[in-house]
mmCIF file of C-alpha atoms in Angstrom:
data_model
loop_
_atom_site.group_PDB
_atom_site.id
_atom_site.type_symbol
_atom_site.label_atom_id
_atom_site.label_comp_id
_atom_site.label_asym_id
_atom_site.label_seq_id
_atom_site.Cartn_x
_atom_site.Cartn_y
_atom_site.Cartn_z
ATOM 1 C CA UNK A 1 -75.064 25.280 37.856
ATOM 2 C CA UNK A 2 -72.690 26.667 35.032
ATOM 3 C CA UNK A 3 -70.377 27.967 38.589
ATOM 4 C CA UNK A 4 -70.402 25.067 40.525
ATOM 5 C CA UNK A 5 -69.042 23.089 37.188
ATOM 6 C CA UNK A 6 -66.913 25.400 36.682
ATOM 7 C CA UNK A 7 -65.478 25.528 40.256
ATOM 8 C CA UNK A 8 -65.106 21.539 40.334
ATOM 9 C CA UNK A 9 -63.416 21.047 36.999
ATOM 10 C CA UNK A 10 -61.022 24.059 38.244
ATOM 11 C CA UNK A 11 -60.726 22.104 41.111
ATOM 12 C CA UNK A 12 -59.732 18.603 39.273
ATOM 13 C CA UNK A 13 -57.268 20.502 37.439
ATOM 14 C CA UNK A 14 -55.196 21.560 39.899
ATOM 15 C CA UNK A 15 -51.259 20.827 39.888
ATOM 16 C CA UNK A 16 -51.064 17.847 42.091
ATOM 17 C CA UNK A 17 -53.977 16.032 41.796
ATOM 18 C CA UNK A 18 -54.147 13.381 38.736
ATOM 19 C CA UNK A 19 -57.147 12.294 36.387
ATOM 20 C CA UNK A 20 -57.975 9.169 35.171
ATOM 21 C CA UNK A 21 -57.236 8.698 31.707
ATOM 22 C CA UNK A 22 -60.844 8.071 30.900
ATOM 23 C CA UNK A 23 -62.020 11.607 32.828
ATOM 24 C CA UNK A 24 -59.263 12.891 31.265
ATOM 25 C CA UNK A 25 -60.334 12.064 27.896
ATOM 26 C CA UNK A 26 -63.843 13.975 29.286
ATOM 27 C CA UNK A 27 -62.785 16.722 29.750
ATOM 28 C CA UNK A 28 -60.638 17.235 26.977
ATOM 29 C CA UNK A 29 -63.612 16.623 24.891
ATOM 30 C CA UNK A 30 -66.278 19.416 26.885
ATOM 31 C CA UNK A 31 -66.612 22.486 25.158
ATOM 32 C CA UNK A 32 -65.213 25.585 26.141
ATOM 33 C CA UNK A 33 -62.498 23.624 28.633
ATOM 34 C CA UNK A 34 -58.893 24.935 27.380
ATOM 35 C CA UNK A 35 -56.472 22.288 26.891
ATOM 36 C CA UNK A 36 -53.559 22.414 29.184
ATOM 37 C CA UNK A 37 -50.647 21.310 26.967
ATOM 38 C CA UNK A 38 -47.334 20.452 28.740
ATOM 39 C CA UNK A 39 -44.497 21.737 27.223
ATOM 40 C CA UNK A 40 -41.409 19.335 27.224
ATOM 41 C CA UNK A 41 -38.375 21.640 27.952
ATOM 42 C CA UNK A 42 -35.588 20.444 25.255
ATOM 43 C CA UNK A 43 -32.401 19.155 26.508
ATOM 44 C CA UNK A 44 -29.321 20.077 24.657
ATOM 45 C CA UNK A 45 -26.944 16.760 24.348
ATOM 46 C CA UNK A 46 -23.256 17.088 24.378
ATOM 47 C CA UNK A 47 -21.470 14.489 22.352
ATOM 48 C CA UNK A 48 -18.171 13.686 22.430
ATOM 49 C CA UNK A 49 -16.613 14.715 18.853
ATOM 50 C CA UNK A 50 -17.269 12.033 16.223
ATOM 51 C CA UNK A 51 -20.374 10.609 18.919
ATOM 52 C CA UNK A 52 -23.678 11.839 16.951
ATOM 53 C CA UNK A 53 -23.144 14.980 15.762
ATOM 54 C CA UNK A 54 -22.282 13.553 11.980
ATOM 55 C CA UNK A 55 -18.525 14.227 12.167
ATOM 56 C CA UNK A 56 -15.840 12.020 12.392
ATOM 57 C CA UNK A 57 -13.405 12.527 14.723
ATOM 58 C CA UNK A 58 -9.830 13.995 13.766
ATOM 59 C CA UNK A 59 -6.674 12.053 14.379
ATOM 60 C CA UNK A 60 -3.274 13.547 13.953
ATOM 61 C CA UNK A 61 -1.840 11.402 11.003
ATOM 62 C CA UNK A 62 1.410 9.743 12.191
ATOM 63 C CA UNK A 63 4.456 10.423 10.516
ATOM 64 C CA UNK A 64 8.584 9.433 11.501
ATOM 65 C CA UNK A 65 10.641 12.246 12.428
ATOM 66 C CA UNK A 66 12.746 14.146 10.408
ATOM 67 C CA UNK A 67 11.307 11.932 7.914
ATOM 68 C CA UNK A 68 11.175 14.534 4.869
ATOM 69 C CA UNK A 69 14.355 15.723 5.626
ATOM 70 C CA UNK A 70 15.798 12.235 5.330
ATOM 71 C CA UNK A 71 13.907 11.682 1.952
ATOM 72 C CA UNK A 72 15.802 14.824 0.937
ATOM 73 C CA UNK A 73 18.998 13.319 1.473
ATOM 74 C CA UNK A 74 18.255 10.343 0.188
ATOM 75 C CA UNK A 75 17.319 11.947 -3.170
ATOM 76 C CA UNK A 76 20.660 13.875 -2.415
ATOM 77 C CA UNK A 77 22.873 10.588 -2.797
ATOM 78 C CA UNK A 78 20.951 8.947 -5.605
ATOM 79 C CA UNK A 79 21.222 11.888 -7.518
ATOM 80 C CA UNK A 80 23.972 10.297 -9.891
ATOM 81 C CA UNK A 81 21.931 7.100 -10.757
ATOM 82 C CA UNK A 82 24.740 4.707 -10.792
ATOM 83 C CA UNK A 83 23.299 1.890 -8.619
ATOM 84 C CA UNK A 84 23.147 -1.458 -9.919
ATOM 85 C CA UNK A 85 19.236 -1.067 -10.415
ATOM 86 C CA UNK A 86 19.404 1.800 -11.920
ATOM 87 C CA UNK A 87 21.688 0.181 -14.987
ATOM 88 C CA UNK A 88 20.447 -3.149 -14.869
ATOM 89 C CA UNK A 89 16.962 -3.038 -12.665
ATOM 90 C CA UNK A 90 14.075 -4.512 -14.399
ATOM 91 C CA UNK A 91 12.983 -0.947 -16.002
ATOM 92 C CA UNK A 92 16.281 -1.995 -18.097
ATOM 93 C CA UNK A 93 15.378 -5.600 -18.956
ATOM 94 C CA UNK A 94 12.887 -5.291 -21.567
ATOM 95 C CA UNK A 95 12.911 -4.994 -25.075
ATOM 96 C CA UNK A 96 11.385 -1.125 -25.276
ATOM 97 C CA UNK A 97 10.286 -1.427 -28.935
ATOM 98 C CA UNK A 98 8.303 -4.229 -28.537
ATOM 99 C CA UNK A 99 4.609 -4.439 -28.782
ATOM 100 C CA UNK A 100 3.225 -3.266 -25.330
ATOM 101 C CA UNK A 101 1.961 -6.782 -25.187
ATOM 102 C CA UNK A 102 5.186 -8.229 -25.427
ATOM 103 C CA UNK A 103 6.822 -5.758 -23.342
ATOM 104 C CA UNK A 104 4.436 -6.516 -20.250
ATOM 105 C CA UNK A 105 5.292 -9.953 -20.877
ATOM 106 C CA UNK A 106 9.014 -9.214 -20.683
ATOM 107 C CA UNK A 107 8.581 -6.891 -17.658
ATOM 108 C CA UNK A 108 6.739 -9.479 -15.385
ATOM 109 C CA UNK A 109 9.214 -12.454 -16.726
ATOM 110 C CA UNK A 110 12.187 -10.658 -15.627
ATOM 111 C CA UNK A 111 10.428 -9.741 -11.850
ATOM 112 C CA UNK A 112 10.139 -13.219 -11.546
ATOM 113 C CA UNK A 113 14.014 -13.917 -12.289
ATOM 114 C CA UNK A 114 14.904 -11.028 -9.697
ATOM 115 C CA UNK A 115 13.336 -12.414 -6.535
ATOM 116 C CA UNK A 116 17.007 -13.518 -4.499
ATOM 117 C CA UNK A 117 18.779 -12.609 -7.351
ATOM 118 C CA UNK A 118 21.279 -9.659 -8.290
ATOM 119 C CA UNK A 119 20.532 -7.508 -10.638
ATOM 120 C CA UNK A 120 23.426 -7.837 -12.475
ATOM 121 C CA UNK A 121 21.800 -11.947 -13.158
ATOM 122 C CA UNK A 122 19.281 -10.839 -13.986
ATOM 123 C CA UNK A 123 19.697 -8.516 -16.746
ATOM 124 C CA UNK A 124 21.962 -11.240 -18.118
ATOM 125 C CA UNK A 125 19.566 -13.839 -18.358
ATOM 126 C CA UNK A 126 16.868 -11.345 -19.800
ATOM 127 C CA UNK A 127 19.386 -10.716 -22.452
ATOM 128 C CA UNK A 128 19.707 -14.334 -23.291
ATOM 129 C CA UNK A 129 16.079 -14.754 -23.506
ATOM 130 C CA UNK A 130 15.662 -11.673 -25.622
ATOM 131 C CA UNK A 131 18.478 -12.923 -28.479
ATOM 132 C CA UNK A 132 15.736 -15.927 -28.511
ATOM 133 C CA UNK A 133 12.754 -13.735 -28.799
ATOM 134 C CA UNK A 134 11.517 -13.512 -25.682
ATOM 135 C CA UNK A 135 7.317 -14.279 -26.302
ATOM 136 C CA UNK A 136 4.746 -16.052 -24.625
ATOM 137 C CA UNK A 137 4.341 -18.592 -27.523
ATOM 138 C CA UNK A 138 8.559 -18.759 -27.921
ATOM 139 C CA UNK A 139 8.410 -19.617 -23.841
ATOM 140 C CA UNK A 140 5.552 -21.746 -24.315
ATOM 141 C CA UNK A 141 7.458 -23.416 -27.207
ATOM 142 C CA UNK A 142 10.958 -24.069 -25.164
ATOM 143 C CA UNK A 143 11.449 -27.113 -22.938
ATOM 144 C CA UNK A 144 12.156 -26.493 -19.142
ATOM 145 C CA UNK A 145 15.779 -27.890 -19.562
ATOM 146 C CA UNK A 146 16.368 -25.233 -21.874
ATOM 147 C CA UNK A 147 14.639 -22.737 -20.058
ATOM 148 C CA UNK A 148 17.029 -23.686 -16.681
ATOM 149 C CA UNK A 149 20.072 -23.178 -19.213
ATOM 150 C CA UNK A 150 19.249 -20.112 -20.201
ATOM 151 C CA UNK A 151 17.967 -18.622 -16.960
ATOM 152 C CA UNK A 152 20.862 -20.107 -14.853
ATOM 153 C CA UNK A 153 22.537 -19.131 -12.186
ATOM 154 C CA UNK A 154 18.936 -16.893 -10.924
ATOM 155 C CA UNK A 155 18.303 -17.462 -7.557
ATOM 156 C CA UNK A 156 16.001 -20.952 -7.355
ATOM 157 C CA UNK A 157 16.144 -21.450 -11.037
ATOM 158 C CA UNK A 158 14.623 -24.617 -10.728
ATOM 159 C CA UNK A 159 11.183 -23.295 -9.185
ATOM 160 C CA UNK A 160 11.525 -20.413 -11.400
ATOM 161 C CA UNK A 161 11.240 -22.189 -14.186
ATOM 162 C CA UNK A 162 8.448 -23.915 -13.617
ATOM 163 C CA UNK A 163 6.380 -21.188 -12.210
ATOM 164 C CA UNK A 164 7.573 -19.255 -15.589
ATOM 165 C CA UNK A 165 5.911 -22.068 -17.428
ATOM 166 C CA UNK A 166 2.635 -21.950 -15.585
ATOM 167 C CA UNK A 167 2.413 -18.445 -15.275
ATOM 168 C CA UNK A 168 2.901 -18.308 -19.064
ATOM 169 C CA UNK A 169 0.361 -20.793 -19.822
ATOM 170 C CA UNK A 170 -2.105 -19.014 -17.886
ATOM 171 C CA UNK A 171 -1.376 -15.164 -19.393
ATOM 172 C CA UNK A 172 -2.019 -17.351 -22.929
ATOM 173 C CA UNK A 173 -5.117 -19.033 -22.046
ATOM 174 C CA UNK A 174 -6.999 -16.268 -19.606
ATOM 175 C CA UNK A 175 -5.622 -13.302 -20.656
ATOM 176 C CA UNK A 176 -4.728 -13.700 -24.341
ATOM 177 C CA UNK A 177 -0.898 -13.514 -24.124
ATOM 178 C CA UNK A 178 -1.134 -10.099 -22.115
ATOM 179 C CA UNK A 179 -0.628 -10.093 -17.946
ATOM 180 C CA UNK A 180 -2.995 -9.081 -15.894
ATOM 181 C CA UNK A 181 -3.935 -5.402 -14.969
ATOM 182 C CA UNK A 182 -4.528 -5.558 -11.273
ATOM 183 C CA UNK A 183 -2.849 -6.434 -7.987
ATOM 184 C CA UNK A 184 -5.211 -8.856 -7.063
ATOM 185 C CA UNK A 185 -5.270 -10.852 -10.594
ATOM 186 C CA UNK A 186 -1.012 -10.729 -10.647
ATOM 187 C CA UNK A 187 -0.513 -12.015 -6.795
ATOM 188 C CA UNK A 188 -2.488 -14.922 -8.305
ATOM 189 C CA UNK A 189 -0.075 -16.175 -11.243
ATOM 190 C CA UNK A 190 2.492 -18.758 -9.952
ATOM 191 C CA UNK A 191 6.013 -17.224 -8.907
ATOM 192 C CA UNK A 192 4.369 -13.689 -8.746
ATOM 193 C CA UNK A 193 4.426 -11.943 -4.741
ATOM 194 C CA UNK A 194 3.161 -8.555 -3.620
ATOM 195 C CA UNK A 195 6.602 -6.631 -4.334
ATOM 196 C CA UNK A 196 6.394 -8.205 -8.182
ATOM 197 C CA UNK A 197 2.841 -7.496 -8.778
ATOM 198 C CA UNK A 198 3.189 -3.021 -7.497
ATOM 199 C CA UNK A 199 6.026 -2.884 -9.795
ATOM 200 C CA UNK A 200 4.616 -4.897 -12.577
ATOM 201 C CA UNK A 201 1.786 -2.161 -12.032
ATOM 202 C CA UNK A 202 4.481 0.901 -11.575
ATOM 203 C CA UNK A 203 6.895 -0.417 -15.052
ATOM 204 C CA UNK A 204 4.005 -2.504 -17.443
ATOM 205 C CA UNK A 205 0.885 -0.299 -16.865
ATOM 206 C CA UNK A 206 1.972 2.994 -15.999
ATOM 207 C CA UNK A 207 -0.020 2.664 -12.494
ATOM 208 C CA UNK A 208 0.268 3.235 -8.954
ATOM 209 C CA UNK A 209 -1.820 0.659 -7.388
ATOM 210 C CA UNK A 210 1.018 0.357 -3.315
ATOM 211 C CA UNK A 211 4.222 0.583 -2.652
ATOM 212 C CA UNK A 212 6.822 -2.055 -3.646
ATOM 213 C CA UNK A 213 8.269 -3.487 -1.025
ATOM 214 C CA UNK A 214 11.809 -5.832 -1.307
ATOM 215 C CA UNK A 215 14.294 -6.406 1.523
ATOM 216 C CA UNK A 216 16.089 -3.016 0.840
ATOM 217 C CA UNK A 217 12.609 -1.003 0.634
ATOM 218 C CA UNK A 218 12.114 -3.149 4.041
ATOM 219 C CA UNK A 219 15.526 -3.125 6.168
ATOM 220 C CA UNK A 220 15.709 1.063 5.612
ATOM 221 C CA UNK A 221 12.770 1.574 6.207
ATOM 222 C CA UNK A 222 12.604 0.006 10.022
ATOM 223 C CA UNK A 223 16.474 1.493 10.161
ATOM 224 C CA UNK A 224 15.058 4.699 9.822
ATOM 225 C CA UNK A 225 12.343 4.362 11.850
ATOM 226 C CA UNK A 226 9.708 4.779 9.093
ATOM 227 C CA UNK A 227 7.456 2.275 10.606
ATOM 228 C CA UNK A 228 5.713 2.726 13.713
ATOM 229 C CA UNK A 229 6.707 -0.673 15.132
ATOM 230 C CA UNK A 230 9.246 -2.799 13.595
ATOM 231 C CA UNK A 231 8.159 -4.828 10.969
ATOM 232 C CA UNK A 232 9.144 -8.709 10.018
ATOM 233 C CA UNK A 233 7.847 -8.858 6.673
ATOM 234 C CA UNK A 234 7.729 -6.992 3.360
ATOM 235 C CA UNK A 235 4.573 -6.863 3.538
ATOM 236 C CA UNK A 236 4.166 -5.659 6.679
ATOM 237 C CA UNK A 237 6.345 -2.666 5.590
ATOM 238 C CA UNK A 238 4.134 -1.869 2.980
ATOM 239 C CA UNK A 239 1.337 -1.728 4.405
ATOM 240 C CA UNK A 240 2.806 0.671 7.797
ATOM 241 C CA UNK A 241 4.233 2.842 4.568
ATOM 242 C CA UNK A 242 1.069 3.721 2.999
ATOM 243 C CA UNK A 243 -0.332 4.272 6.624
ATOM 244 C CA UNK A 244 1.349 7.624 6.433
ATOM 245 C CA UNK A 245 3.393 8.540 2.772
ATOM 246 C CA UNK A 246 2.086 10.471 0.650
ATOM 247 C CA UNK A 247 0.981 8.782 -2.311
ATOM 248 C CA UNK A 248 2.462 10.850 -4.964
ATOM 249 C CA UNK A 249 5.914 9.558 -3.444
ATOM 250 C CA UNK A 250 4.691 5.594 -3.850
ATOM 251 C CA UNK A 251 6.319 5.034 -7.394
ATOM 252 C CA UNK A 252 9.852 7.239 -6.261
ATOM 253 C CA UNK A 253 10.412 5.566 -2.929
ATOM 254 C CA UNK A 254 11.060 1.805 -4.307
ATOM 255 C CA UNK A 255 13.364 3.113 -6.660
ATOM 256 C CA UNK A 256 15.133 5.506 -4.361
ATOM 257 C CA UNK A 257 15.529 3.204 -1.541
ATOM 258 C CA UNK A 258 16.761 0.167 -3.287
ATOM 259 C CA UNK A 259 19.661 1.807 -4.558
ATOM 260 C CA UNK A 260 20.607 3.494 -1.335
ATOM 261 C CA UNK A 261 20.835 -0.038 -0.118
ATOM 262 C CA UNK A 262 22.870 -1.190 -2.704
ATOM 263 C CA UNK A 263 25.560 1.343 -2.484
ATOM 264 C CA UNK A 264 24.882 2.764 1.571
ATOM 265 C CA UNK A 265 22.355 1.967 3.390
ATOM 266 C CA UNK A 266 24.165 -2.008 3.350
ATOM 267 C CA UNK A 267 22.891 -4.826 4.946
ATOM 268 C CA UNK A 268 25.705 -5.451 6.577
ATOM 269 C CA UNK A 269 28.454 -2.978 7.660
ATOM 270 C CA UNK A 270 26.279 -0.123 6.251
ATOM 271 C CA UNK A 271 28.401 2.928 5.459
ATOM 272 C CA UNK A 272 27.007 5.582 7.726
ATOM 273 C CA UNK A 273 30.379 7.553 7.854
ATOM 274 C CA UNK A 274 29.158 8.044 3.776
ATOM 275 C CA UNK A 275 25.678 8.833 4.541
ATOM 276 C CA UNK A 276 24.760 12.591 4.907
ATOM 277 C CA UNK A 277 21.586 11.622 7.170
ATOM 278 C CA UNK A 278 24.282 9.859 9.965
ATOM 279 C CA UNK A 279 22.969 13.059 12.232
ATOM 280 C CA UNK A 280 19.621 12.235 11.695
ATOM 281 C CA UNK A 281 19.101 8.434 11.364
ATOM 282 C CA UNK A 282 18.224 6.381 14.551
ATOM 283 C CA UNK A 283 20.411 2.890 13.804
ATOM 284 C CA UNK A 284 23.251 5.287 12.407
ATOM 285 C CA UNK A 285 26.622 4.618 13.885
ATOM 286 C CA UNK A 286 28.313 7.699 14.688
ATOM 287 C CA UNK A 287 31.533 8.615 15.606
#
C-alpha cells in the first residue's frame, strides 16, 4: 500500500500536471512528503542614473565662456577705484560713527534716494540730511515739503518722499527704529525693490543673502553673455547669475560691475577700444 501511494503522489507531482489548491494543501501537510519549493530566479534591474538607485543624476553646471577670464579683467580696470560709486556709492553715504541702528537707517534711506538717480545726487542729498541728523524720529519729525527740499533733484522725489515716510513709520513701529534683517521683510517696506534690499543686506548687516542687481549689474551682464538667455529684467538677471556664480563672488560682482559701467562698459557708445576684454566679449565692437 505504502508503494502504490508512493507511486501516485510521485505521479501528481510531476512537472506539467497542476494540483488543486486544496490537494495541494494535502499534501503539503502528509508526513514524510518533501516540499518542493520554487525558487524565483532574481532579476537584476538596470536604471537609468538618478532612476532608483538613490543617486541623483549629474548635470554639468552651466557657465559663460571665457567668463573668469573676463572677471579678471574686469578686476583689472577697477583696480584704481575712481568710479563715481566708489566715491560717492551708498557705502559712502552714511554717517560711519553712528550707532549701528542709526547707520542701517542711513544705509537703507540713501538706497531709496539712488533708484534713477546719480550717485553724485545722491550723496548730496544724504549730506543734507545728515547736517539735520539724519534719525528715524528727526524723519518722522520733518514735514514732506521739507523732506522734498532737502531730497531734491533725486529721481521721483515726490514718491520718494512719501515712501521714505511710510517706510520710516513702519521701521519705528515694527521694528523699533532698526530695518529689517531679511530679504523677504525689506522687499516689503514701501520704496524698497530686490536690488535695495541684497545691498541693504551686503552694506547694513554684513550679509550675503543674492546678488544685487541694477541696470549696470543687468546690461553687462547680457553684453557679456553671462546669462543663458537674454534677460528683460533685473531680476531676471539675478536670478540666471546665481544659477551658475560662485557665491563667494556675490558681494564683489555688484560693486565691480557698476563701476565698469560707469566709466566703460556705457550704455550707450560703450568704450570697447578702452576695454582690455574687446577680444573676448561677444557685443564688443572691434576694429
Amino acid at each position: 500500500c505504502h508503494r502504490a501511494l508512493r507511486g501516485v503522489e510521485a505521479s501528481l507531482l510531476r512537472p506539467g500536471i497542476s494540483l488543486p489548491s486544496r490537494a495541494g494543501s494535502q499534501i503539503q501537510g502528509t508526513p514524510g512528503i518533501p516540499r518542493q519549493g520554487r525558487r524565483r530566479k532574481s532579476l537584476a534591474i538596470a536604471y537609468e542614473p538618478g532612476q532608483g538607485d538613490g543617486t541623483e543624476p549629474r548635470r554639468a553646471r552651466w557657465e559663460p565662456r571665457d567668463w573668469r577670464e573676463q572677471l579678471q579683467r574686469i578686476r583689472e580696470m577697477r583696480r584704481s577705484r575712481d568710479a563715481p560709486v566708489d566715491e560717492m556709492g551708498v557705502q559712502k553715504c552714511y554717517d560711519s560713527s553712528a550707532p549701528p541702528q542709526v547707520m542701517r537707517y542711513q544705509v537703507l534711506l540713501a538706497l531709496m534716494l539712488s533708484s534713477q538717480t546719480k550717485d553724485q545726487v545722491t550723496s548730496a542729498a544724504m549730506l543734507r540730511l545728515r547736517r539735520r541728523g539724519l534719525t528715524v524720529d528727526s524723519v518722522l519729525q520733518m514735514d514732506e515739503e521739507t523732506l522734498g527740499q532737502i531730497i531734491y533733484p533725486v529721481g521721483f522725489w515726490r514718491n520718494k518722499v512719501k515712501y521714505i515716510k511710510q517706510t520710516t513709520a513702519i521701521l519705528k513701529e515694527k521694528y523699533g527704529g532698526d530695518i529689517p534683517s531679511t530679504v523677504e521683510e525689506l522687499v516689503q517696506l514701501p520704496g524698497v525693490g530686490p536690488k535695495m534690499a541684497h545691498l541693504a543686506m551686503h552694506i547694513a548687516w554684513d550679509s550675503v543673502a543674492g546678488i544685487a542687481v541694477d541696470t549696470h549689474v543687468h546690461r553687462i551682464s547680457n553684453r557679456l553673455k553671462w546669462v543663458k538667455k537674454e534677460t528683460k529684467y533685473p531680476e531676471e538677471t539675478r536670478v540666471a547669475l546665481e544659477e551658475w556664480l560662485p557665491r563667494d563672488l556675490w558681494k564683489e560682482i555688484n560693486w565691480l560691475l557698476v563701476g565698469f559701467g560707469q566709466q566703460t562698459c556705457l550704455p550707450v557708445n560703450p568704450r570697447c577700444s578702452q576695454c582690455l576684454n574687446q577680444d573676448i566679449c561677444p557685443a564688443a565692437k572691434r576694429p
